Coordinates of C-alpha atoms and ligand atoms in Angstrom, one line a residue:
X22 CA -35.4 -12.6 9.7
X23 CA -33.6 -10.5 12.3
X24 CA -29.9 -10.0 12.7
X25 CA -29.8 -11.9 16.0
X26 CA -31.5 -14.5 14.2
X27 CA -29.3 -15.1 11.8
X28 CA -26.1 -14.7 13.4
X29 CA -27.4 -17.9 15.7
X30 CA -28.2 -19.9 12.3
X31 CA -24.9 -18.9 10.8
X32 CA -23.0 -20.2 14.1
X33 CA -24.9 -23.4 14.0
X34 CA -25.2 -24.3 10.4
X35 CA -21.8 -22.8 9.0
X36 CA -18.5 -23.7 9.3
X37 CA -16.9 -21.5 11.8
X38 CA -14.0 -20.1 9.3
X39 CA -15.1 -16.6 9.0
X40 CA -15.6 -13.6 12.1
X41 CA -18.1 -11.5 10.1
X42 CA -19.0 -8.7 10.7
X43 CA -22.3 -8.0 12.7
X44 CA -24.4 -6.9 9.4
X45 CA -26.5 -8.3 7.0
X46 CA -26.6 -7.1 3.2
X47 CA -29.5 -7.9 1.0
X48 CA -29.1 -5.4 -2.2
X49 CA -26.6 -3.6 -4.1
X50 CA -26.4 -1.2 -7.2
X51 CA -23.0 0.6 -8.0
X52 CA -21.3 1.5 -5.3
X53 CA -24.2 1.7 -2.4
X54 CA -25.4 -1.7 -0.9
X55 CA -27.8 -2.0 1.9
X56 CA -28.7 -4.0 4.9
X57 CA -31.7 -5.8 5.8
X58 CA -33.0 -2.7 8.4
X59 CA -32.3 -0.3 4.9
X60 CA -29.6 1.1 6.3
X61 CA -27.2 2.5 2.9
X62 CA -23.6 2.2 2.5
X63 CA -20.9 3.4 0.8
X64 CA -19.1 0.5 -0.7
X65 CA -15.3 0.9 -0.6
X66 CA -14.2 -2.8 -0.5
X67 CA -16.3 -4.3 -3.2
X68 CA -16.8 -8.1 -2.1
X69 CA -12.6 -7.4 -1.9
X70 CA -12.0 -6.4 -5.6
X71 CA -15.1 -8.6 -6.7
X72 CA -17.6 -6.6 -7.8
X73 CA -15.3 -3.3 -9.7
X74 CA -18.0 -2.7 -12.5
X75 CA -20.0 -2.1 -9.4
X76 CA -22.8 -4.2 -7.5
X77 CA -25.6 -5.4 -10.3
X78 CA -24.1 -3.6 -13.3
X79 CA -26.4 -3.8 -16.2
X80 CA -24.1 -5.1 -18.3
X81 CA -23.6 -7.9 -16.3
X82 CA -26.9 -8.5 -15.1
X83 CA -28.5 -8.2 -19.0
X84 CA -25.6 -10.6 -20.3
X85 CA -26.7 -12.8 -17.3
X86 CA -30.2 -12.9 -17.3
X87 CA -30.4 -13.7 -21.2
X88 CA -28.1 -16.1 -21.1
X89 CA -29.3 -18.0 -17.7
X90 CA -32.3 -19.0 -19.6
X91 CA -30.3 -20.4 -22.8
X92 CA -27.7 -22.5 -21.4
X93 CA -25.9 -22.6 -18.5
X94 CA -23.4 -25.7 -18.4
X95 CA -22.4 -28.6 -20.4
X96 CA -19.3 -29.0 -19.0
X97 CA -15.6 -29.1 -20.5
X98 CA -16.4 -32.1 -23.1
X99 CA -17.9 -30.0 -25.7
X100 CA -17.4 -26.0 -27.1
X101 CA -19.6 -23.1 -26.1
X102 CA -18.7 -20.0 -27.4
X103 CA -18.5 -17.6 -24.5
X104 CA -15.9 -19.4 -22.5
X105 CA -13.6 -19.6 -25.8
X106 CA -14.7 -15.7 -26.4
X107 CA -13.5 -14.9 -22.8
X108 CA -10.1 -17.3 -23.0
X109 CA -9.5 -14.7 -26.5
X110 CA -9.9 -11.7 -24.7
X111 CA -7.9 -12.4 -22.0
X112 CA -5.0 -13.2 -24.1
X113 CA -5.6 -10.7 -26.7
X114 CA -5.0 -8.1 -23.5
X115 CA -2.4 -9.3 -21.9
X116 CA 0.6 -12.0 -22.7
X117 CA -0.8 -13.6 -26.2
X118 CA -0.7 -17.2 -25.3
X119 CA -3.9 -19.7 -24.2
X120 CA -5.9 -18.9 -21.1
X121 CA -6.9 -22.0 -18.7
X122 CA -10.0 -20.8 -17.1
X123 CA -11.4 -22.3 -13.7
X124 CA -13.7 -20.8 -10.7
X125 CA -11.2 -19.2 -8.3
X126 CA -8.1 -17.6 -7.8
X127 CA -6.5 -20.1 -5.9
X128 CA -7.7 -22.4 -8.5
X129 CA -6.2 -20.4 -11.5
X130 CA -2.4 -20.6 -9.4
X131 CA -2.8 -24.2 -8.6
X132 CA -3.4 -24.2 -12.6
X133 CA 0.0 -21.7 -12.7
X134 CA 1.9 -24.1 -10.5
X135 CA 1.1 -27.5 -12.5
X136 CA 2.1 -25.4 -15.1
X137 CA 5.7 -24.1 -14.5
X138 CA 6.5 -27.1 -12.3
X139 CA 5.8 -28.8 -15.7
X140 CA 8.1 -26.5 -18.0
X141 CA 10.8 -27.0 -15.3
X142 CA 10.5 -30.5 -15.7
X143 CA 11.0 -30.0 -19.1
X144 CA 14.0 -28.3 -18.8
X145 CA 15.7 -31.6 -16.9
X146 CA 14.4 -30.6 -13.6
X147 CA 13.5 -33.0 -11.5
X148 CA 13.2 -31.6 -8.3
X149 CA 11.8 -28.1 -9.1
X150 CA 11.1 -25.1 -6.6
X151 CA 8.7 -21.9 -6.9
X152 CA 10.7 -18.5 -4.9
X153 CA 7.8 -16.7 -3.4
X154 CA 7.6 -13.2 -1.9
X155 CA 7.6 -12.7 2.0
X156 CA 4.4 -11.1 2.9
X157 CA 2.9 -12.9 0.0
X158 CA -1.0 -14.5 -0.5
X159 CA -1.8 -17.1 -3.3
X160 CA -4.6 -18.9 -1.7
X161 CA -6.1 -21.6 0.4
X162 CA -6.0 -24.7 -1.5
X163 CA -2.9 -26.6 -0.7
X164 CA -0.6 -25.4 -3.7
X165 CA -1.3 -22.2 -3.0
X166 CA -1.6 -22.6 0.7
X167 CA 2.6 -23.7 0.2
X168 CA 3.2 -20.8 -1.8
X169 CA 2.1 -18.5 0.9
X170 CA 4.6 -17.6 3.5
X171 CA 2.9 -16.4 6.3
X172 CA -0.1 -19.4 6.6
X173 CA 2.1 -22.0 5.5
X174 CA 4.0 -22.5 8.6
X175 CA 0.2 -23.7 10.8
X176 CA 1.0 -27.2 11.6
X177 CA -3.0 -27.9 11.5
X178 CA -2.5 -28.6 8.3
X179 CA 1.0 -30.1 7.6
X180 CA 2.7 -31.6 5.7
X181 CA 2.6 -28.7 3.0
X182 CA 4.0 -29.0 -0.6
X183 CA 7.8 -29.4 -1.1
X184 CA 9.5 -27.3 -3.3
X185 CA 8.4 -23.1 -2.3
X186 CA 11.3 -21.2 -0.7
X187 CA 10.4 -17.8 0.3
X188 CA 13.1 -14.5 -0.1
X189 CA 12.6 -10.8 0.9
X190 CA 10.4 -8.9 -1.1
X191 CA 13.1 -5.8 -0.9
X192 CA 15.9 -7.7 -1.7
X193 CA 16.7 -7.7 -5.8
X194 CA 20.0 -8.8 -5.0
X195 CA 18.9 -11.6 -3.0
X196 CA 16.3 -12.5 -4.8
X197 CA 18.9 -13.1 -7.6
X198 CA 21.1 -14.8 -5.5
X199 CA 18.0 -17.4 -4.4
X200 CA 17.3 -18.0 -8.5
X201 CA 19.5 -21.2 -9.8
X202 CA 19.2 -24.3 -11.5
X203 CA 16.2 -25.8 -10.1
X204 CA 14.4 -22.7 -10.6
X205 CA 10.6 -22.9 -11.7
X206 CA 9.8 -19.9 -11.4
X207 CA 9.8 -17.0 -9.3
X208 CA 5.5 -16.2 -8.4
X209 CA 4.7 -12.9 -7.0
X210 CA 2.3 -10.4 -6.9
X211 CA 2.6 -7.2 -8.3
X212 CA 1.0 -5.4 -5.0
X213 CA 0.7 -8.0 -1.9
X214 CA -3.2 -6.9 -0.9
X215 CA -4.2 -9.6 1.4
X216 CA -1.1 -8.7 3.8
X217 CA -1.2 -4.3 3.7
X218 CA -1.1 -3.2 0.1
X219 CA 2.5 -3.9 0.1
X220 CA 3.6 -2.6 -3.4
X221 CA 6.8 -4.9 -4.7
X222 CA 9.8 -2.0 -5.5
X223 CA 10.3 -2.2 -9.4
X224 CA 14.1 -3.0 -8.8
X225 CA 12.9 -6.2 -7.3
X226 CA 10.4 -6.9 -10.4
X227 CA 13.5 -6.4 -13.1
X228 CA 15.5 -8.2 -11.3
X229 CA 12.9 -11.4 -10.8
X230 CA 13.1 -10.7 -15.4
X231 CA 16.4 -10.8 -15.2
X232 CA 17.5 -13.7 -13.1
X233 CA 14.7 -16.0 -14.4
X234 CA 15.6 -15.1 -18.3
X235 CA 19.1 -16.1 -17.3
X236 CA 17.9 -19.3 -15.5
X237 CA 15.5 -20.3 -18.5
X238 CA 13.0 -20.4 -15.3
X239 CA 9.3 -18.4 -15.7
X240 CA 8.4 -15.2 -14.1
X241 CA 4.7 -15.8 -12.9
X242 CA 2.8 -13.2 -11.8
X243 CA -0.6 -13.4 -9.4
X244 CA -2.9 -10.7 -10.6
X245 CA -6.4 -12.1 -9.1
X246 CA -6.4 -8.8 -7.0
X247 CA -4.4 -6.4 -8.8
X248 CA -6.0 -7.1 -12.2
X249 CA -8.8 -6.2 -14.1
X250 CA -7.9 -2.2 -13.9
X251 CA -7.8 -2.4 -10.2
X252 CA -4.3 -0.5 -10.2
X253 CA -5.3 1.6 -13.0
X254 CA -4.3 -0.4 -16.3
X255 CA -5.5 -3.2 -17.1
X256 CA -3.5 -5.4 -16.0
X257 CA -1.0 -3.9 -13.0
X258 CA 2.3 -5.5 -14.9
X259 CA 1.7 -2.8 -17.5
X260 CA 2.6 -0.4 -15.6
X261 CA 6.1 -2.3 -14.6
X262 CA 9.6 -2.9 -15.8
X263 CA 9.0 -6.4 -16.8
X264 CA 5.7 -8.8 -18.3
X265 CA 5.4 -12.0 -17.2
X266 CA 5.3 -15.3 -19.2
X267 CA 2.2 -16.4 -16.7
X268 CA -0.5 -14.6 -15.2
X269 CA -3.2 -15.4 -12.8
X270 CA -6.7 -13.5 -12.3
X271 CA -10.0 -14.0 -10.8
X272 CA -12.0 -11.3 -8.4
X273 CA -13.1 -8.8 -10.7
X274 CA -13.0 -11.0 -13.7
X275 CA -16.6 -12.4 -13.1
X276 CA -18.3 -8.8 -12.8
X277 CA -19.9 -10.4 -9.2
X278 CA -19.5 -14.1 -10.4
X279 CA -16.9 -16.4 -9.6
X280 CA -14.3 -17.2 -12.2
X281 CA -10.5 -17.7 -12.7
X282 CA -8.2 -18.0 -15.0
X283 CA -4.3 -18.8 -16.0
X284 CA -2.9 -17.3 -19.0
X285 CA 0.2 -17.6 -20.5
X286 CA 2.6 -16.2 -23.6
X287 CA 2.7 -18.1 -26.7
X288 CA 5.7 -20.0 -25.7
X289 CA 4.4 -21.2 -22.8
X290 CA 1.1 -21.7 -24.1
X291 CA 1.6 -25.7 -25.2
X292 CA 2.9 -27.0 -21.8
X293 CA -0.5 -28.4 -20.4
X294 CA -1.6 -30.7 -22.5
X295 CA -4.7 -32.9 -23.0
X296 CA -5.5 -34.7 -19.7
X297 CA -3.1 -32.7 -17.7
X298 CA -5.8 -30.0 -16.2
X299 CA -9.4 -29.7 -15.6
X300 CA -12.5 -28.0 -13.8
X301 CA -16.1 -29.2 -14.1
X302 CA -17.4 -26.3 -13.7
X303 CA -15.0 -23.8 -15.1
X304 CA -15.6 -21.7 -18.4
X305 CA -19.0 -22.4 -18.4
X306 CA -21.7 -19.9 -20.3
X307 CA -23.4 -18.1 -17.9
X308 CA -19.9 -17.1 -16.1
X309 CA -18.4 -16.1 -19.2
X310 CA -21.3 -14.0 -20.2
X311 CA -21.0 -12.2 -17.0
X312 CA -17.2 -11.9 -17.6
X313 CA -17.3 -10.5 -21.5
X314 CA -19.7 -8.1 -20.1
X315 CA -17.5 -6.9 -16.9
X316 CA -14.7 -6.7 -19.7
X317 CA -16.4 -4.1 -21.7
X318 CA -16.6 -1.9 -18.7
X319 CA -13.4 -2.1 -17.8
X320 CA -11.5 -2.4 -20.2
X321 CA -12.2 1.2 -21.7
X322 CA -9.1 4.0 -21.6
X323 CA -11.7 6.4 -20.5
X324 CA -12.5 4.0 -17.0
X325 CA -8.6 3.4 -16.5
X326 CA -7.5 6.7 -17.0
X327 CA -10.1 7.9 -13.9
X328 CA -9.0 5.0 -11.8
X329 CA -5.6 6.3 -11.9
X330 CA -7.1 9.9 -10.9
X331 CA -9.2 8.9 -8.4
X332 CA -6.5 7.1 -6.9
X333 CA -4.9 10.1 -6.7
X334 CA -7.9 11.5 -4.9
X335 CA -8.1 9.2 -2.4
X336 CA -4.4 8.8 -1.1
X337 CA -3.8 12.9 -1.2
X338 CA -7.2 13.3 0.9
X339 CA -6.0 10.2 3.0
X340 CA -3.3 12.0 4.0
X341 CA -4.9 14.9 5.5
X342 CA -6.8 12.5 7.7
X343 CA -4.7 12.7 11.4
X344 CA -5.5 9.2 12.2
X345 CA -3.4 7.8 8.9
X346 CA 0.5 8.1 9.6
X347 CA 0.9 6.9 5.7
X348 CA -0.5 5.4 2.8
X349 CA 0.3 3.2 -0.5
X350 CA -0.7 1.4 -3.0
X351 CA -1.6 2.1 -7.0
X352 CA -5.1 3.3 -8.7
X353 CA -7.7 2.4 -6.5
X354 CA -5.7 -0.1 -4.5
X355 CA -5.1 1.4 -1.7
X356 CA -3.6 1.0 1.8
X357 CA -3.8 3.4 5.1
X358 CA -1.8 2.9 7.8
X359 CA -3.2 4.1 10.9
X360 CA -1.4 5.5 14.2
X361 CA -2.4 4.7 17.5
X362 CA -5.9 3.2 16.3
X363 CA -6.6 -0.3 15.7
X364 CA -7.6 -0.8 12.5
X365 CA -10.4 -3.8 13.5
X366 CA -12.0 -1.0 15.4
X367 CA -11.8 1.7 13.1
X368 CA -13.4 -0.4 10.2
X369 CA -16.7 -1.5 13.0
X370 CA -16.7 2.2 13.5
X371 CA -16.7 3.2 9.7
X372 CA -19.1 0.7 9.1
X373 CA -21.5 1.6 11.5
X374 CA -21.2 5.2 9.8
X375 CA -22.2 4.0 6.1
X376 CA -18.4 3.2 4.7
X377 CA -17.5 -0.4 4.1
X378 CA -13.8 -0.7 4.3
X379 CA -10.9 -3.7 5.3
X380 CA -8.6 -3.8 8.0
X381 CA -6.1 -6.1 7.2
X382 CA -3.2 -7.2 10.4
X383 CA -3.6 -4.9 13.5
X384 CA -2.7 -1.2 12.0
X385 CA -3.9 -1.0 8.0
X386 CA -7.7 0.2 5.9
X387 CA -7.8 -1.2 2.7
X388 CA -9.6 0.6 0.3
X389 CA -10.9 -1.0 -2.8
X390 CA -13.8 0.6 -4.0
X391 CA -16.1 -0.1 -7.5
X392 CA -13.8 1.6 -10.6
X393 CA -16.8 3.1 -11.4
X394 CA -16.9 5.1 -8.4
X395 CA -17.0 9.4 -9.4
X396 CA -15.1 12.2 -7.4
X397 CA -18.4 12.6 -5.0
X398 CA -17.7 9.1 -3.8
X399 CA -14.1 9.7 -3.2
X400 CA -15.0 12.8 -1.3
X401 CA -18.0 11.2 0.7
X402 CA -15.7 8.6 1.7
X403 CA -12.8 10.9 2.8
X404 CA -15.6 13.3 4.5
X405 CA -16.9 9.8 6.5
X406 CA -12.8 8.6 7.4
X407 CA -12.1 12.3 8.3
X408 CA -15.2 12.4 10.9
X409 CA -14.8 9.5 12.3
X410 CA -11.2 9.0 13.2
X411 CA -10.6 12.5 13.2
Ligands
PLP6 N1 -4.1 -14.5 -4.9 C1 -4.3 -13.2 -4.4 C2 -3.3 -12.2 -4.7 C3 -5.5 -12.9 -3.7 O1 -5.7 -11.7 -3.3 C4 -6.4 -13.9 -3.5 C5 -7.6 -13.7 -2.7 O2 -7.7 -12.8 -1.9 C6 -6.1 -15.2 -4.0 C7 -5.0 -15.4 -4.7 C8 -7.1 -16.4 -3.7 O3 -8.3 -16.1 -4.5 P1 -9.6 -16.9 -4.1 O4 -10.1 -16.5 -2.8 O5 -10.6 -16.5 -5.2 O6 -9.3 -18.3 -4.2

């Protein structure tokens, strides 16, 4: 089918959500896909953090195929292994507790907000209320919708949930101010990447540790984009002054697939109980097979250690590119801020050389390429950016 073709289908069949880009991918292997004329590309946004072992990793794709043909769902009223094999090694690598696994990352932080809202209640609070970052995403379901910010405020879709108040993300001082008795939690994201690759200061994460130990109110932290060794460890809070007692993931958890999940520390592990959560779909064989293998490739010191170089890599040759006036972000989460060049037109023009990147609000390219990218990828990408804003 041709392009043209399929752009008229899409505008008459689909929901008219989404401005796509004019292209049309049909096959992918590491960090190359290519569209339907055969055209290659460098892939430095990775189905936005989705696909960081890479497009079609064997390990995924062999841990898929065999188990497609075995079992694919029974739903939540009975045990398969993998999905209790995935909850183990998600809480064996991060904060210890239970995991609650579900299909999405707004779905794991709707999961995260039944959950402290539940803890607060708890505590005596009967009125409780989530702080959330400025510049903050958490998703498009309506939780999650409330907890972010900037989208929250489109009447379309009023009235939102009570009970979100959002404070600076600069601001420790005020965000310890905001934290008091009918304090949840405080949710944030370790980096905000839907809204520039905004990377929260540390001072503002010990201080969220601080004032919610002292409130007896949960720190929750939303790592659907900056986990899964996107930021170079595991898990980004590693690399931070504080851990939370909740964490959210999804994106790269599914090696392609689509998967979520909530995880908690042991002592908030008990708080949903039978009845109070559920998902159809969620934790089923075939995505956890895909998930325990994307966890073998990532989770390897070796892999984690290279995103953190390559990182590196990128930002210092980013720099020496005229067009960029700075850039930020952790690992291979990374933000460019352009000067004088809309970043909308920069990205079409980038695309139509062979790199795939984001541009997120008027002036910033996200990068967020496969962690299994080498130094030649880096460089081909920087060679591309270079010649084409330059
Ligand atoms: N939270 C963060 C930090 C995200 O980046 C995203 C998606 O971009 C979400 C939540 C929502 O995830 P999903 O689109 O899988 O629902």
């Amino acid at each position: 089918m041709k392009l043209a073709e399929l752009q008229e289908l899409e505008s008459r069949w689909v929901m008219q959500t989404y401005a796509r880009m004019p292209v049309e991918f049909v096959r992918g292997e590491g960090a190359r896909v290519w569209d339907s004329d055969g055209k290659r590309y460098l892939d430095f946004l990775a189905g936005i953090s989705v696909c960081s072992v890479g497009h079609c990793h064997p390990a995924v794709v062999e841990a898929v195929r065999a188990q497609v043909g075995t079992l694919t769902h029974t739903s939540n009223l009975y045990l398969t292994e993998g999905g209790v094999r995935l909850a183990q090694r998600l809480c064996e690598s991060s904060l210890g507790g239970r995991a609650f696994l579900c299909n999405s990352g707004t779905e794991a932080n709707e999961c995260a907000i039944k959950l402290v809202r539940k803890h607060a209640h708890g505590r005596g609070i009967s009125d409780p209320e989530i702080l959330v970052l400025e510049g903050a995403f958490h998703g498009r379901t309506m939780g999650s919708l409330s907890a972010t910010p900037g989208l929250s405020t489109n009447e379309s879709f009023a009235p939102y949930l009570p009970g979100f108040r959002a404070v600076a993300r600069d601001d420790p001082d005020g965000l310890h101010a905001a934290v008091g008795e009918r304090t949840a939690a405080v949710m944030l994201e370790p980096i905000q990447g839907e809204t520039g690759v905004n990377v929260v200061p540390d001072e503002l994460i010990a201080a969220a540790r601080e004032a919610c130990d002292a409130a007896g109110a949960l720190l929750l932290f939303d790592e659907i984009q900056t986990g899964m060794g996107r930021t170079g460890s595991l898990w980004a809070y590693e690399q931070l002054p504080a851990r939370p007692d909740v964490m959210t993931t999804a994106k790269a958890l599914g090696g392609g697939l689509p998967v979520g999940a909530c995880v908690t520390t042991p002592e908030t592990a008990g708080v949903l109980e039978p009845g109070d959560h559920g998902s159809t779909f969620a934790g089923g064989p075939l995505i956890a097979a895909a998930s325990l293998g994307a966890f073998d490739v990532i989770d390897d010191p070796e892999l984690l250690r290279r995103v953190r170089d390559l990182g590196g890599r990128l930002c210092d040759g980013l720099e020496s590119v005229d067009a960029i006036a700075d850039v930020r972000g952790r690992g291979l989460m990374v933000g460019a801020r352009l000067e004088e060049v809309d970043a909308k037109h920069a990205a079409s023009r980038l695309l139509a050389e062979g790199l795939i990147v984001n541009p997120i609000g008027e002036g910033t390219l996200r990068f967020l390429p496969p962690l299994v990218i080498g130094e030649a990828e880096v460089d081909e990408a920087l060679e591309i950016l270079a010649r084409t804003l330059g």
